[in-house]
């Protein structure tokens, strides 16, 4: 392997050249796997995806094959978390239950949805199967309705290539408005680029406009605007009030129950708190 090109800094130190700082070798060298040793962090990253997309492989590759497991509060669903250090910043990675949607028709979907919606992670990585992209995009588009701080990890590209499938990742990124990174996580391919994309979004350098439904159907627009306004008035600071209104109009029983009991604010606080200690051994986050 060629040595990393460097330049001398004014203080006599050694820094990578601009070209090298953008290469995979340098990015990989700047990854420090923390495993379960996440006593403080700068950013929280949620890892979402359909089952059987290689999501756990991505998790293990970034954290060092060590998972810190426990249950979500009051639930029997397993929660795994770990961490990594990249370019001097510490990231806490939360592996959400594998799910096909965020419509809360199952416990797994409810947990994943609540964490992304109310926990507001700094970045959400959505792992998709490149060989079944159309099916996987359903979850991707639902995540983008909730947050624009997302990265699409287009995994299993080796399988796609073996089946003669090609994906124009650049065009897909332009269409979705978020970074799209092709990977073959089991071989470590694309992970340096994924790290760079995650860091960019965490630092606020991601695309500024994501794809969302351009305009709601006329039949519900008036009701949606009125309901969203009422939710904002009742729960100032509640994230994504418009999306909550959409779910209420769609008959989401969990959100409707929280609204009737006045629990929306509590649900928001609980989900936000899950980024710093739903597992008993978790510590307080670092100052941001």
JSON list of N, CA and C in Angstrom, two decimals, residues 47-90:
[
{"chain": "A", "resi": 47, "resn": "UNK", "atom": "N", "xyz": [-29.34, 3.70, 13.53]},
{"chain": "A", "resi": 47, "resn": "UNK", "atom": "CA", "xyz": [-29.12, 2.77, 12.42]},
{"chain": "A", "resi": 47, "resn": "UNK", "atom": "C", "xyz": [-30.43, 2.05, 12.16]},
{"chain": "A", "resi": 48, "resn": "UNK", "atom": "N", "xyz": [-31.06, 2.36, 11.03]},
{"chain": "A", "resi": 48, "resn": "UNK", "atom": "CA", "xyz": [-32.36, 1.80, 10.68]},
{"chain": "A", "resi": 48, "resn": "UNK", "atom": "C", "xyz": [-32.24, 0.98, 9.41]},
{"chain": "A", "resi": 49, "resn": "UNK", "atom": "N", "xyz": [-33.25, 0.15, 9.16]},
{"chain": "A", "resi": 49, "resn": "UNK", "atom": "CA", "xyz": [-33.24, -0.63, 7.93]},
{"chain": "A", "resi": 49, "resn": "UNK", "atom": "C", "xyz": [-34.20, -1.80, 7.98]},
{"chain": "A", "resi": 50, "resn": "UNK", "atom": "N", "xyz": [-34.54, -2.32, 6.81]},
{"chain": "A", "resi": 50, "resn": "UNK", "atom": "CA", "xyz": [-35.35, -3.54, 6.75]},
{"chain": "A", "resi": 50, "resn": "UNK", "atom": "C", "xyz": [-34.56, -4.71, 7.32]},
{"chain": "A", "resi": 51, "resn": "UNK", "atom": "N", "xyz": [-35.22, -5.76, 7.75]},
{"chain": "A", "resi": 51, "resn": "UNK", "atom": "CA", "xyz": [-34.49, -6.98, 8.13]},
{"chain": "A", "resi": 51, "resn": "UNK", "atom": "C", "xyz": [-33.70, -7.53, 6.94]},
{"chain": "A", "resi": 52, "resn": "UNK", "atom": "N", "xyz": [-32.59, -8.18, 7.23]},
{"chain": "A", "resi": 52, "resn": "UNK", "atom": "CA", "xyz": [-31.77, -8.86, 6.21]},
{"chain": "A", "resi": 52, "resn": "UNK", "atom": "C", "xyz": [-31.17, -7.92, 5.17]},
{"chain": "A", "resi": 53, "resn": "UNK", "atom": "N", "xyz": [-30.79, -6.73, 5.61]},
{"chain": "A", "resi": 53, "resn": "UNK", "atom": "CA", "xyz": [-30.11, -5.80, 4.71]},
{"chain": "A", "resi": 53, "resn": "UNK", "atom": "C", "xyz": [-28.63, -5.68, 5.03]},
{"chain": "A", "resi": 54, "resn": "UNK", "atom": "N", "xyz": [-28.16, -6.41, 6.06]},
{"chain": "A", "resi": 54, "resn": "UNK", "atom": "CA", "xyz": [-26.77, -6.28, 6.49]},
{"chain": "A", "resi": 54, "resn": "UNK", "atom": "C", "xyz": [-26.58, -5.17, 7.50]},
{"chain": "A", "resi": 55, "resn": "UNK", "atom": "N", "xyz": [-27.68, -4.75, 8.15]},
{"chain": "A", "resi": 55, "resn": "UNK", "atom": "CA", "xyz": [-27.60, -3.66, 9.12]},
{"chain": "A", "resi": 55, "resn": "UNK", "atom": "C", "xyz": [-26.68, -4.02, 10.28]},
{"chain": "A", "resi": 56, "resn": "UNK", "atom": "N", "xyz": [-26.78, -5.25, 10.77]},
{"chain": "A", "resi": 56, "resn": "UNK", "atom": "CA", "xyz": [-25.91, -5.67, 11.89]},
{"chain": "A", "resi": 56, "resn": "UNK", "atom": "C", "xyz": [-24.45, -5.72, 11.46]},
{"chain": "A", "resi": 57, "resn": "UNK", "atom": "N", "xyz": [-24.21, -6.07, 10.20]},
{"chain": "A", "resi": 57, "resn": "UNK", "atom": "CA", "xyz": [-22.83, -6.08, 9.70]},
{"chain": "A", "resi": 57, "resn": "UNK", "atom": "C", "xyz": [-22.25, -4.69, 9.70]},
{"chain": "A", "resi": 58, "resn": "UNK", "atom": "N", "xyz": [-23.04, -3.71, 9.30]},
{"chain": "A", "resi": 58, "resn": "UNK", "atom": "CA", "xyz": [-22.60, -2.31, 9.32]},
{"chain": "A", "resi": 58, "resn": "UNK", "atom": "C", "xyz": [-22.33, -1.89, 10.76]},
{"chain": "A", "resi": 59, "resn": "UNK", "atom": "N", "xyz": [-23.23, -2.23, 11.67]},
{"chain": "A", "resi": 59, "resn": "UNK", "atom": "CA", "xyz": [-23.06, -1.90, 13.08]},
{"chain": "A", "resi": 59, "resn": "UNK", "atom": "C", "xyz": [-21.76, -2.48, 13.62]},
{"chain": "A", "resi": 60, "resn": "UNK", "atom": "N", "xyz": [-21.54, -3.75, 13.37]},
{"chain": "A", "resi": 60, "resn": "UNK", "atom": "CA", "xyz": [-20.34, -4.41, 13.88]},
{"chain": "A", "resi": 60, "resn": "UNK", "atom": "C", "xyz": [-19.07, -3.84, 13.27]},
{"chain": "A", "resi": 61, "resn": "UNK", "atom": "N", "xyz": [-19.11, -3.52, 11.99]},
{"chain": "A", "resi": 61, "resn": "UNK", "atom": "CA", "xyz": [-17.92, -2.98, 11.32]},
{"chain": "A", "resi": 61, "resn": "UNK", "atom": "C", "xyz": [-17.53, -1.62, 11.89]},
{"chain": "A", "resi": 62, "resn": "UNK", "atom": "N", "xyz": [-18.51, -0.82, 12.28]},
{"chain": "A", "resi": 62, "resn": "UNK", "atom": "CA", "xyz": [-18.21, 0.52, 12.79]},
{"chain": "A", "resi": 62, "resn": "UNK", "atom": "C", "xyz": [-17.84, 0.52, 14.26]},
{"chain": "A", "resi": 63, "resn": "UNK", "atom": "N", "xyz": [-18.38, -0.44, 15.02]},
{"chain": "A", "resi": 63, "resn": "UNK", "atom": "CA", "xyz": [-18.16, -0.42, 16.47]},
{"chain": "A", "resi": 63, "resn": "UNK", "atom": "C", "xyz": [-17.12, -1.42, 16.95]},
{"chain": "A", "resi": 64, "resn": "UNK", "atom": "N", "xyz": [-16.71, -2.33, 16.08]},
{"chain": "A", "resi": 64, "resn": "UNK", "atom": "CA", "xyz": [-15.68, -3.28, 16.47]},
{"chain": "A", "resi": 64, "resn": "UNK", "atom": "C", "xyz": [-16.21, -4.62, 16.91]},
{"chain": "A", "resi": 65, "resn": "UNK", "atom": "N", "xyz": [-17.30, -5.05, 16.35]},
{"chain": "A", "resi": 65, "resn": "UNK", "atom": "CA", "xyz": [-17.86, -6.39, 16.59]},
{"chain": "A", "resi": 65, "resn": "UNK", "atom": "C", "xyz": [-18.32, -6.61, 18.02]},
{"chain": "A", "resi": 66, "resn": "UNK", "atom": "N", "xyz": [-18.54, -5.53, 18.77]},
{"chain": "A", "resi": 66, "resn": "UNK", "atom": "CA", "xyz": [-18.99, -5.68, 20.14]},
{"chain": "A", "resi": 66, "resn": "UNK", "atom": "C", "xyz": [-20.28, -4.90, 20.34]},
{"chain": "A", "resi": 67, "resn": "UNK", "atom": "N", "xyz": [-21.32, -5.59, 20.77]},
{"chain": "A", "resi": 67, "resn": "UNK", "atom": "CA", "xyz": [-22.60, -4.95, 20.98]},
{"chain": "A", "resi": 67, "resn": "UNK", "atom": "C", "xyz": [-22.92, -4.86, 22.46]},
{"chain": "A", "resi": 68, "resn": "UNK", "atom": "N", "xyz": [-23.45, -3.72, 22.85]},
{"chain": "A", "resi": 68, "resn": "UNK", "atom": "CA", "xyz": [-23.93, -3.52, 24.21]},
{"chain": "A", "resi": 68, "resn": "UNK", "atom": "C", "xyz": [-25.43, -3.70, 24.15]},
{"chain": "A", "resi": 69, "resn": "UNK", "atom": "N", "xyz": [-25.95, -4.78, 24.68]},
{"chain": "A", "resi": 69, "resn": "UNK", "atom": "CA", "xyz": [-27.36, -5.10, 24.49]},
{"chain": "A", "resi": 69, "resn": "UNK", "atom": "C", "xyz": [-28.15, -5.00, 25.78]},
{"chain": "A", "resi": 70, "resn": "UNK", "atom": "N", "xyz": [-29.41, -4.72, 25.62]},
{"chain": "A", "resi": 70, "resn": "UNK", "atom": "CA", "xyz": [-30.36, -4.63, 26.72]},
{"chain": "A", "resi": 70, "resn": "UNK", "atom": "C", "xyz": [-31.72, -4.48, 26.10]},
{"chain": "A", "resi": 71, "resn": "UNK", "atom": "N", "xyz": [-32.72, -4.13, 26.87]},
{"chain": "A", "resi": 71, "resn": "UNK", "atom": "CA", "xyz": [-34.05, -3.96, 26.32]},
{"chain": "A", "resi": 71, "resn": "UNK", "atom": "C", "xyz": [-34.45, -2.49, 26.30]},
{"chain": "A", "resi": 72, "resn": "UNK", "atom": "N", "xyz": [-35.33, -2.16, 25.37]},
{"chain": "A", "resi": 72, "resn": "UNK", "atom": "CA", "xyz": [-35.92, -0.83, 25.38]},
{"chain": "A", "resi": 72, "resn": "UNK", "atom": "C", "xyz": [-36.79, -0.72, 26.63]},
{"chain": "A", "resi": 73, "resn": "UNK", "atom": "N", "xyz": [-36.96, 0.48, 27.17]},
{"chain": "A", "resi": 73, "resn": "UNK", "atom": "CA", "xyz": [-37.65, 0.62, 28.46]},
{"chain": "A", "resi": 73, "resn": "UNK", "atom": "C", "xyz": [-39.07, 0.06, 28.42]},
{"chain": "A", "resi": 74, "resn": "UNK", "atom": "N", "xyz": [-39.35, -0.86, 29.33]},
{"chain": "A", "resi": 74, "resn": "UNK", "atom": "CA", "xyz": [-40.67, -1.44, 29.42]},
{"chain": "A", "resi": 74, "resn": "UNK", "atom": "C", "xyz": [-41.02, -2.40, 28.30]},
{"chain": "A", "resi": 75, "resn": "UNK", "atom": "N", "xyz": [-40.03, -2.77, 27.48]},
{"chain": "A", "resi": 75, "resn": "UNK", "atom": "CA", "xyz": [-40.27, -3.63, 26.33]},
{"chain": "A", "resi": 75, "resn": "UNK", "atom": "C", "xyz": [-39.38, -4.86, 26.40]},
{"chain": "A", "resi": 76, "resn": "UNK", "atom": "N", "xyz": [-39.73, -5.85, 25.60]},
{"chain": "A", "resi": 76, "resn": "UNK", "atom": "CA", "xyz": [-38.91, -7.07, 25.52]},
{"chain": "A", "resi": 76, "resn": "UNK", "atom": "C", "xyz": [-38.04, -7.08, 24.28]},
{"chain": "A", "resi": 77, "resn": "UNK", "atom": "N", "xyz": [-38.12, -6.03, 23.47]},
{"chain": "A", "resi": 77, "resn": "UNK", "atom": "CA", "xyz": [-37.33, -5.95, 22.25]},
{"chain": "A", "resi": 77, "resn": "UNK", "atom": "C", "xyz": [-35.89, -5.57, 22.60]},
{"chain": "A", "resi": 78, "resn": "UNK", "atom": "N", "xyz": [-34.94, -6.33, 22.04]},
{"chain": "A", "resi": 78, "resn": "UNK", "atom": "CA", "xyz": [-33.53, -6.09, 22.33]},
{"chain": "A", "resi": 78, "resn": "UNK", "atom": "C", "xyz": [-33.05, -4.80, 21.69]},
{"chain": "A", "resi": 79, "resn": "UNK", "atom": "N", "xyz": [-32.22, -4.07, 22.44]},
{"chain": "A", "resi": 79, "resn": "UNK", "atom": "CA", "xyz": [-31.61, -2.84, 21.94]},
{"chain": "A", "resi": 79, "resn": "UNK", "atom": "C", "xyz": [-30.09, -3.03, 21.99]},
{"chain": "A", "resi": 80, "resn": "UNK", "atom": "N", "xyz": [-29.43, -2.67, 20.91]},
{"chain": "A", "resi": 80, "resn": "UNK", "atom": "CA", "xyz": [-27.96, -2.76, 20.86]},
{"chain": "A", "resi": 80, "resn": "UNK", "atom": "C", "xyz": [-27.39, -1.38, 20.57]},
{"chain": "A", "resi": 81, "resn": "UNK", "atom": "N", "xyz": [-26.29, -1.07, 21.24]},
{"chain": "A", "resi": 81, "resn": "UNK", "atom": "CA", "xyz": [-25.63, 0.20, 20.98]},
{"chain": "A", "resi": 81, "resn": "UNK", "atom": "C", "xyz": [-24.12, 0.02, 21.14]},
{"chain": "A", "resi": 82, "resn": "UNK", "atom": "N", "xyz": [-23.40, 0.88, 20.49]},
{"chain": "A", "resi": 82, "resn": "UNK", "atom": "CA", "xyz": [-21.94, 0.86, 20.55]},
{"chain": "A", "resi": 82, "resn": "UNK", "atom": "C", "xyz": [-21.44, 2.23, 20.13]},
{"chain": "A", "resi": 83, "resn": "UNK", "atom": "N", "xyz": [-20.18, 2.33, 19.83]},
{"chain": "A", "resi": 83, "resn": "UNK", "atom": "CA", "xyz": [-19.65, 3.64, 19.47]},
{"chain": "A", "resi": 83, "resn": "UNK", "atom": "C", "xyz": [-18.40, 3.56, 18.65]},
{"chain": "A", "resi": 84, "resn": "UNK", "atom": "N", "xyz": [-18.05, 4.70, 18.05]},
{"chain": "A", "resi": 84, "resn": "UNK", "atom": "CA", "xyz": [-16.80, 4.83, 17.32]},
{"chain": "A", "resi": 84, "resn": "UNK", "atom": "C", "xyz": [-16.34, 6.28, 17.37]},
{"chain": "A", "resi": 85, "resn": "UNK", "atom": "N", "xyz": [-15.06, 6.45, 17.19]},
{"chain": "A", "resi": 85, "resn": "UNK", "atom": "CA", "xyz": [-14.45, 7.77, 17.15]},
{"chain": "A", "resi": 85, "resn": "UNK", "atom": "C", "xyz": [-13.97, 8.01, 15.73]},
{"chain": "A", "resi": 86, "resn": "UNK", "atom": "N", "xyz": [-14.37, 9.13, 15.15]},
{"chain": "A", "resi": 86, "resn": "UNK", "atom": "CA", "xyz": [-13.98, 9.44, 13.78]},
{"chain": "A", "resi": 86, "resn": "UNK", "atom": "C", "xyz": [-13.55, 10.89, 13.68]},
{"chain": "A", "resi": 87, "resn": "UNK", "atom": "N", "xyz": [-12.31, 11.09, 13.28]},
{"chain": "A", "resi": 87, "resn": "UNK", "atom": "CA", "xyz": [-11.73, 12.42, 13.13]},
{"chain": "A", "resi": 87, "resn": "UNK", "atom": "C", "xyz": [-11.90, 13.26, 14.39]},
{"chain": "A", "resi": 88, "resn": "UNK", "atom": "N", "xyz": [-11.68, 12.61, 15.54]},
{"chain": "A", "resi": 88, "resn": "UNK", "atom": "CA", "xyz": [-11.69, 13.33, 16.81]},
{"chain": "A", "resi": 88, "resn": "UNK", "atom": "C", "xyz": [-13.07, 13.54, 17.42]},
{"chain": "A", "resi": 89, "resn": "UNK", "atom": "N", "xyz": [-14.13, 13.05, 16.77]},
{"chain": "A", "resi": 89, "resn": "UNK", "atom": "CA", "xyz": [-15.48, 13.16, 17.32]},
{"chain": "A", "resi": 89, "resn": "UNK", "atom": "C", "xyz": [-15.99, 11.77, 17.69]},
{"chain": "A", "resi": 90, "resn": "UNK", "atom": "N", "xyz": [-16.70, 11.71, 18.80]},
{"chain": "A", "resi": 90, "resn": "UNK", "atom": "CA", "xyz": [-17.21, 10.43, 19.28]},
{"chain": "A", "resi": 90, "resn": "UNK", "atom": "C", "xyz": [-18.68, 10.28, 18.92]}
]
